[in-house]
Coordinates of C-alpha atoms (C1' of nucleotides) in Angstrom, one line a residue:
Chain A
M1 CA 102.5 88.3 97.4
S2 CA 100.5 89.4 94.5
D3 CA 98.7 92.3 95.9
T4 CA 102.0 93.5 96.2
E5 CA 103.0 93.3 92.8
V6 CA 99.8 94.9 91.6
N7 CA 100.6 97.6 94.3
D8 CA 103.6 98.2 92.4
V9 CA 102.8 98.3 89.0
L10 CA 99.6 100.9 89.9
E11 CA 102.6 103.6 92.2
R12 CA 104.8 102.8 88.6
L13 CA 101.6 103.8 86.1
C14 CA 101.3 106.8 87.9
N15 CA 104.5 108.0 87.9
L16 CA 104.4 107.7 84.1
L17 CA 101.1 109.0 83.8
R18 CA 102.1 112.2 85.8
M19 CA 105.1 112.6 83.7
E20 CA 103.2 112.8 80.3
T21 CA 101.1 115.2 82.6
R22 CA 104.3 117.1 83.1
A23 CA 105.4 117.0 79.6
F24 CA 102.7 117.6 78.3
G25 CA 101.7 120.8 80.2
Q26 CA 105.5 121.9 79.3
K27 CA 104.4 122.6 75.7
Y28 CA 102.0 124.7 76.4
G29 CA 103.5 126.4 80.1
L30 CA 101.0 124.3 82.2
Q31 CA 101.7 122.9 85.6
P32 CA 100.5 119.4 86.0
V33 CA 98.2 120.9 88.3
Q34 CA 97.1 123.4 86.1
I35 CA 96.4 120.0 83.6
D36 CA 94.8 117.9 86.6
A37 CA 92.0 121.1 87.3
L38 CA 91.0 121.6 83.9
T39 CA 90.4 117.4 82.9
Y40 CA 87.9 117.6 86.3
L41 CA 86.6 120.6 85.0
T42 CA 85.6 118.9 81.5
Q43 CA 84.3 115.8 83.3
C44 CA 82.3 117.1 86.3
N45 CA 78.7 118.1 86.5
R46 CA 77.4 121.6 87.6
Y47 CA 77.1 121.1 91.6
S48 CA 80.9 120.7 91.4
N49 CA 82.4 122.9 89.4
T50 CA 83.2 125.3 92.2
P51 CA 87.0 126.0 93.2
Q52 CA 86.0 124.5 96.6
A53 CA 85.1 121.1 94.9
V54 CA 88.2 121.1 92.4
G55 CA 90.3 121.5 95.7
E56 CA 88.8 118.7 97.2
Y57 CA 89.2 116.3 94.6
L58 CA 92.9 117.4 93.9
G59 CA 93.3 117.3 98.1
L60 CA 94.7 120.7 98.0
T61 CA 93.5 123.9 99.9
K62 CA 91.1 126.1 98.4
G63 CA 93.4 129.1 98.8
T64 CA 96.4 127.1 96.7
I65 CA 93.9 125.8 94.2
S66 CA 92.6 129.4 94.0
Q67 CA 95.9 130.4 92.3
S68 CA 95.9 128.1 89.7
L69 CA 92.6 128.5 89.0
K70 CA 93.0 132.2 88.4
V71 CA 96.0 131.2 86.0
L72 CA 93.9 128.9 84.1
E73 CA 91.3 131.8 83.4
Q74 CA 94.1 134.3 82.6
K75 CA 94.8 131.9 79.4
S76 CA 91.3 131.8 78.5
L77 CA 91.2 128.0 79.2
L78 CA 87.9 128.1 81.6
R79 CA 85.5 130.9 82.7
K80 CA 84.2 132.1 86.2
L81 CA 80.3 132.4 85.9
P82 CA 79.1 133.9 89.5
D83 CA 75.9 131.0 91.1
E84 CA 72.5 132.9 90.4
Q85 CA 71.0 131.7 93.8
D86 CA 74.5 131.6 96.2
K87 CA 76.4 135.1 95.3
R88 CA 79.0 133.5 97.1
V89 CA 79.7 130.8 95.0
V90 CA 81.7 130.4 91.4
H91 CA 81.0 128.4 88.5
L92 CA 84.1 127.3 86.3
T93 CA 83.4 126.0 82.8
P94 CA 86.0 125.3 80.5
T95 CA 86.2 127.2 77.3
A96 CA 86.2 125.8 74.3
K97 CA 90.3 126.1 74.0
G98 CA 90.2 124.5 77.5
K99 CA 87.7 121.2 76.2
K100 CA 90.8 120.6 73.0
L101 CA 93.0 121.3 75.3
I102 CA 92.5 118.3 77.4
E103 CA 91.1 116.4 74.5
N104 CA 95.0 116.8 73.5
A105 CA 96.3 116.0 76.9
I106 CA 94.0 113.0 76.9
A107 CA 94.9 111.5 73.4
D108 CA 99.0 112.3 73.8
K109 CA 99.1 109.8 76.8
S110 CA 100.1 106.9 76.4
L111 CA 98.0 104.8 78.3
A112 CA 95.1 105.2 75.6
P113 CA 97.0 103.5 73.0
A114 CA 97.7 100.9 75.7
L115 CA 94.9 99.8 76.5
A116 CA 93.6 99.6 73.2
N117 CA 92.9 95.8 71.7
S118 CA 93.7 94.7 75.7
T119 CA 91.6 91.6 75.4
K120 CA 90.4 91.4 79.2
I121 CA 89.4 95.3 79.4
T122 CA 85.8 94.6 80.6
E123 CA 87.3 92.1 83.6
L124 CA 90.2 94.8 83.8
A125 CA 87.4 97.3 84.2
S126 CA 85.4 95.8 86.7
V127 CA 88.5 94.8 89.0
L128 CA 89.7 98.2 88.5
R129 CA 86.1 99.7 89.6
S130 CA 85.9 98.0 92.5
T131 CA 89.6 99.0 93.5
L132 CA 88.7 102.6 93.2
R133 CA 85.5 102.4 95.0
K134 CA 87.5 100.7 97.7
V135 CA 90.0 103.0 97.9
Q136 CA 87.4 106.1 97.8
Q137 CA 85.6 104.0 100.6
M138 CA 88.8 103.5 103.0
N139 CA 90.7 107.3 103.0
K140 CA 87.5 108.8 104.0
R141 CA 87.1 111.5 101.5
K142 CA 84.4 112.2 99.6
A143 CA 84.4 109.8 96.6
F144 CA 83.7 112.3 93.7
A145 CA 82.1 109.5 91.5
A146 CA 79.3 109.7 88.7
C147 CA 75.6 109.8 89.6
H148 CA 74.9 106.9 88.1
T149 CA 76.5 104.7 91.0
C150 CA 75.4 107.2 93.8
R151 CA 72.7 106.1 96.3
F152 CA 71.0 109.6 95.4
N153 CA 70.3 108.6 91.9
E154 CA 67.1 107.5 91.5
Q155 CA 65.5 106.1 88.3
S156 CA 61.8 106.4 87.0
K157 CA 59.8 105.8 83.5
K158 CA 60.7 109.6 82.9
G159 CA 63.8 109.5 83.3
Y160 CA 67.0 110.1 86.5
L161 CA 66.3 111.8 89.1
C162 CA 69.0 113.3 92.3
G163 CA 67.3 112.8 95.5
L164 CA 69.3 114.8 97.0
T165 CA 68.9 118.2 95.0
Q166 CA 65.4 116.3 93.4
E167 CA 66.3 117.7 89.8
P168 CA 66.3 115.6 86.6
L169 CA 68.8 114.3 85.7
S170 CA 69.5 113.2 81.9
A171 CA 71.7 109.9 80.5
Q172 CA 74.9 112.5 80.2
D173 CA 74.5 113.9 83.7
I174 CA 74.7 110.7 85.3
Q175 CA 77.8 110.0 83.7
L176 CA 79.4 113.2 85.0
I177 CA 81.5 113.3 88.5
C178 CA 79.4 114.6 91.3
R179 CA 80.7 116.0 94.5
E180 CA 77.6 115.3 96.6
H181 CA 78.6 111.2 95.4
E182 CA 77.5 108.2 98.7
Y183 CA 78.3 104.9 97.4
P184 CA 74.5 102.9 98.3
S185 CA 75.4 101.7 102.2
Chain B
M1 CA 84.2 102.4 75.0
S2 CA 85.4 100.4 78.5
D3 CA 89.1 101.5 77.5
T4 CA 88.5 105.2 78.1
E5 CA 86.6 103.6 81.3
V6 CA 89.7 102.2 82.4
N7 CA 91.6 105.4 81.9
D8 CA 89.4 107.2 83.9
V9 CA 89.8 104.8 86.4
L10 CA 93.7 104.7 86.5
E11 CA 93.9 108.3 86.7
R12 CA 91.8 109.3 89.5
L13 CA 93.4 106.1 91.1
C14 CA 96.6 108.0 90.8
N15 CA 95.1 111.1 92.2
L16 CA 93.8 109.2 95.2
L17 CA 97.5 107.8 95.9
R18 CA 99.3 111.0 95.0
M19 CA 96.6 113.2 98.1
E20 CA 97.5 110.2 100.7
T21 CA 101.5 110.7 99.8
R22 CA 100.9 114.4 100.2
A23 CA 99.1 113.8 103.3
F24 CA 101.9 111.0 104.6
G25 CA 104.4 113.2 103.6
Q26 CA 103.1 116.3 105.7
K27 CA 103.4 114.2 109.1
Y28 CA 107.0 114.0 108.7
G29 CA 107.6 117.3 107.0
L30 CA 108.4 115.5 103.6
Q31 CA 107.4 116.5 100.0
P32 CA 105.5 113.9 97.9
V33 CA 108.6 113.9 95.7
Q34 CA 110.9 113.2 98.2
I35 CA 108.7 110.1 99.4
D36 CA 108.7 108.9 95.2
A37 CA 112.6 109.3 95.5
L38 CA 113.0 107.3 98.5
T39 CA 110.9 104.7 97.6
Y40 CA 112.6 104.4 94.2
L41 CA 115.9 103.6 96.4
T42 CA 114.5 101.2 98.2
Q43 CA 113.5 99.5 95.1
C44 CA 116.3 100.2 92.7
N45 CA 119.5 97.8 91.8
R46 CA 123.1 99.2 92.8
Y47 CA 123.4 99.9 89.5
S48 CA 120.4 102.5 89.5
N49 CA 121.1 104.3 93.2
T50 CA 122.2 107.9 91.3
P51 CA 121.0 111.1 91.6
Q52 CA 120.7 111.0 87.7
A53 CA 118.5 107.8 88.1
V54 CA 116.5 109.0 90.4
G55 CA 116.3 111.9 88.0
E56 CA 114.9 110.0 85.2
Y57 CA 113.0 107.1 87.0
L58 CA 110.8 110.4 88.2
G59 CA 111.0 112.7 84.9
L60 CA 112.8 115.4 86.6
T61 CA 116.2 117.2 85.5
K62 CA 119.3 116.3 87.7
G63 CA 119.2 119.5 89.4
T64 CA 115.7 119.1 90.4
I65 CA 116.2 116.5 92.4
S66 CA 119.4 117.0 93.2
Q67 CA 117.5 119.9 95.9
S68 CA 115.1 117.0 97.0
L69 CA 117.9 114.2 97.5
K70 CA 120.0 116.6 99.5
V71 CA 117.4 117.1 102.2
L72 CA 116.6 113.6 101.9
E73 CA 120.5 113.2 103.3
Q74 CA 120.0 116.1 105.3
K75 CA 117.4 114.2 107.0
S76 CA 119.4 110.7 107.9
L77 CA 116.6 109.1 105.4
L78 CA 119.7 108.2 103.2
R79 CA 123.6 108.1 102.7
K80 CA 125.6 109.5 100.1
L81 CA 128.4 107.3 98.6
P82 CA 131.2 107.8 96.2
D83 CA 131.6 104.9 93.2
E84 CA 135.1 103.1 93.7
Q85 CA 135.3 102.9 90.0
D86 CA 133.7 106.0 88.5
K87 CA 134.6 109.1 91.0
R88 CA 132.0 111.2 89.7
V89 CA 129.1 109.2 90.7
V90 CA 127.9 108.9 93.6
H91 CA 125.4 106.3 95.5
L92 CA 122.4 106.5 97.2
T93 CA 121.2 104.0 100.0
P94 CA 118.6 104.4 102.1
T95 CA 119.3 104.1 105.8
A96 CA 117.4 102.0 108.1
K97 CA 115.6 105.3 109.1
G98 CA 114.3 106.1 105.6
K99 CA 113.5 101.8 105.1
K100 CA 111.1 101.9 107.4
L101 CA 109.1 105.3 106.8
I102 CA 108.8 104.0 103.0
E103 CA 107.6 100.8 104.9
N104 CA 105.1 103.1 106.8
A105 CA 104.2 104.5 103.7
I106 CA 103.0 102.1 101.6
A107 CA 101.6 100.6 104.3
D108 CA 99.9 103.4 105.4
K109 CA 97.8 103.5 101.7
S110 CA 94.5 102.7 101.0
L111 CA 95.6 100.6 98.3
A112 CA 97.2 97.7 100.0
P113 CA 93.5 96.6 101.9
A114 CA 92.0 97.4 98.9
L115 CA 93.3 94.7 97.3
A116 CA 93.8 92.4 99.6
N117 CA 90.8 89.7 99.6
S118 CA 90.6 90.5 95.8
T119 CA 89.8 87.6 94.3
K120 CA 90.5 88.0 90.7
I121 CA 93.9 89.5 92.0
T122 CA 96.1 87.6 89.9
E123 CA 94.6 88.0 86.3
L124 CA 94.6 91.8 87.4
A125 CA 98.4 91.6 87.8
S126 CA 98.6 90.0 84.6
V127 CA 96.5 92.5 82.7
L128 CA 98.5 95.2 84.5
R129 CA 102.1 94.2 84.3
S130 CA 101.1 94.3 80.4
T131 CA 99.4 97.5 80.1
L132 CA 102.6 99.1 82.2
R133 CA 104.9 97.5 79.6
K134 CA 102.9 98.8 76.5
V135 CA 102.6 102.5 78.7
Q136 CA 106.7 101.9 78.7
Q137 CA 107.2 101.0 75.6
M138 CA 105.0 103.5 74.1
N139 CA 107.3 106.7 75.5
K140 CA 110.0 106.3 74.9
R141 CA 111.9 106.5 78.0
K142 CA 113.4 104.0 79.8
A143 CA 111.6 101.2 81.3
F144 CA 112.9 101.4 84.5
A145 CA 111.6 97.6 85.0
A146 CA 112.8 94.8 87.5
C147 CA 115.7 92.2 85.9
H148 CA 113.8 89.2 85.8
T149 CA 112.0 90.9 82.7
C150 CA 115.0 92.1 81.3
R151 CA 116.4 90.4 77.9
F152 CA 120.2 91.1 79.3
N153 CA 119.3 88.7 82.2
E154 CA 120.6 85.2 81.2
Q155 CA 119.7 82.4 83.8
S156 CA 122.3 79.0 83.9
K157 CA 122.9 76.2 86.2
K158 CA 124.8 78.5 88.8
G159 CA 122.3 81.1 88.8
Y160 CA 121.1 84.4 87.6
L161 CA 123.8 87.0 84.9
C162 CA 123.4 90.3 83.9
G163 CA 124.6 90.2 79.9
L164 CA 125.6 93.8 80.3
T165 CA 127.6 94.0 83.8
Q166 CA 128.6 90.5 83.5
E167 CA 128.1 90.3 86.8
P168 CA 126.6 87.3 88.6
L169 CA 123.0 88.5 90.2
S170 CA 121.1 87.0 93.0
A171 CA 117.3 85.6 93.1
Q172 CA 116.4 88.8 95.2
D173 CA 118.5 91.2 92.5
I174 CA 116.4 90.3 89.7
Q175 CA 113.6 91.4 91.7
L176 CA 115.3 94.8 91.6
I177 CA 114.3 97.8 89.3
C178 CA 117.3 98.5 86.8
R179 CA 117.8 101.3 84.7
E180 CA 119.5 99.8 82.1
H181 CA 116.4 97.7 81.5
E182 CA 115.5 96.9 78.5
Y183 CA 112.6 94.0 77.1
P184 CA 113.3 91.3 75.1
S185 CA 112.1 92.5 71.7
Chain C
dA1 C1' 69.6 141.8 114.5
dA2 C1' 73.5 139.8 115.5
dT3 C1' 76.0 135.9 115.4
dT4 C1' 78.1 132.5 113.1
dA5 C1' 79.6 129.3 108.9
dT6 C1' 80.8 129.3 104.1
dA7 C1' 83.0 130.9 99.5
dG8 C1' 86.4 132.6 97.7
dT9 C1' 90.4 135.6 97.4
dA10 C1' 95.1 137.6 98.3
dT11 C1' 99.8 137.4 101.0
dC12 C1' 103.2 135.3 103.2
dG13 C1' 107.6 132.1 103.3
dA14 C1' 108.5 127.5 102.6
dA15 C1' 109.5 124.3 98.7
dT16 C1' 109.9 122.5 94.1
dC17 C1' 110.8 123.2 88.7
dG18 C1' 113.6 123.8 85.4
dA19 C1' 117.2 126.5 83.1
dA20 C1' 121.8 127.5 83.4
dA21 C1' 126.4 128.3 84.6
dC22 C1' 129.8 125.4 87.3
dT23 C1' 132.8 122.0 88.8
dA24 C1' 135.1 117.5 89.0
dT25 C1' 136.2 113.2 86.5
dA26 C1' 135.9 110.3 82.7
dA27 C1' 136.0 109.3 77.6
dT28 C1' 138.0 110.1 73.3
dT29 C1' 140.6 112.2 69.8
dA30 C1' 143.9 114.3 67.6
Chain D
dT1 C1' 150.0 112.5 75.5
dA2 C1' 147.8 116.9 75.5
dA3 C1' 143.6 118.8 74.0
dT4 C1' 138.9 118.0 73.7
dT5 C1' 134.6 116.6 74.3
dA6 C1' 131.4 113.8 77.5
dT7 C1' 129.3 112.7 81.6
dA8 C1' 128.1 112.9 86.9
dG9 C1' 126.6 116.5 90.0
dT10 C1' 125.7 120.8 92.5
dT11 C1' 124.6 125.6 93.1
dT12 C1' 122.2 129.5 91.8
dC13 C1' 118.2 132.0 89.9
dG14 C1' 113.4 133.1 89.0
dA15 C1' 108.8 131.1 88.2
dT16 C1' 105.3 128.4 90.5
dT17 C1' 103.0 125.4 93.6
dC18 C1' 101.3 124.7 98.2
dG19 C1' 100.1 125.5 103.2
dA20 C1' 98.5 128.8 106.5
dT21 C1' 96.2 133.2 108.0
dA22 C1' 94.4 137.0 107.4
dC23 C1' 90.8 138.6 104.5
dT24 C1' 86.0 140.0 102.0
dA25 C1' 81.3 138.9 100.7
dT26 C1' 77.0 136.3 101.3
dA27 C1' 74.2 133.0 103.6
dA28 C1' 72.4 130.0 107.2
dT29 C1' 71.5 130.3 111.9
dT30 C1' 70.3 132.3 116.7

DNA sequence: AATTATAGTATCGAATCGAAACTATAATTA
DNA sequence: TAATTATAGTTTCGATTCGATACTATAATT
């Protein structure tokens, strides 16, 4: 009864967010998918900023996303850097211009002010987090969540360590989205 | 601090819902926008089932949405009925096949099971409702909400009445989305 | 050394999308 | 009442997304 209502509200919020993304993009000659891709690239870690990962994150094929990334590069919103170890791999890093644009895109949305001064914000965050987690576990795709909730993330006196790559992670690092993320079982 | 997190979670939920809508549509040769339009038409009232309204609801131009509706009609998922009073207007009503398809689309999503058994569902619903309301009031578009929260909706002993059209509304009617909806000031 | 797998790009056809032109009907105004 | 203006919807055009497929280059496996 009440959960179909939550469902409807969430669906409608999605519609509205998409409309706003479309409207914002139009001011800069950008498509919604381009905004989405660039947003992801400002939030993901160094293991996850590849065309492949962007495609998986957004549920699009690599061929499709490749075209959108080409446009973003042509508009100087991101740069492509070849990987040092694996020469097949390309890393995508937003330029200052690209980062600024995404900042504006987020600020332009009516979601942020709608959440401001919301009294039960902490509780809302907690319920939404667990909902997202269930959805992620349910749909059989990669979770694409931040390292601090990952089962590979280890904490010692020296700081954080990724058990998968065996690389140390900073406090900022563990807030970033990782394509290798797995929830603890 | 915590509200940017809510923002991020909501954005990600939107991505995932869109991916699922795309995947579901692909099974039936339908595009995400077509699923969205048909979903709306199963939820809106008799004042709001026109091409114009669908376009406004989804933030698309009438020319654009007209093409998507043509496809839905060709696939026998909806029918077009001319309005009796105003001969310019067309009413769109989902067929049984169309309704069934949307039922399946909603059931297929991982959101419903993710919400099931959620303990704080009532509280979540309430916070989300007020968030949606703020977003709707903020972005200067029509709200497209249900009559029971509308300032034109009047309740008497005999039942409900729309103060705008002066027509009586049933208990089912006031649950439907209306394009003329306005929140009380 | 040969095979297979993977990351990314390029190309094609089908579809969305916005803009603009167009038709038909309704509402307004002179 | 006739002319004008506004509105609902469709159609057409060009730019873009999208999936599928083929392709190149590099890495991993056998």
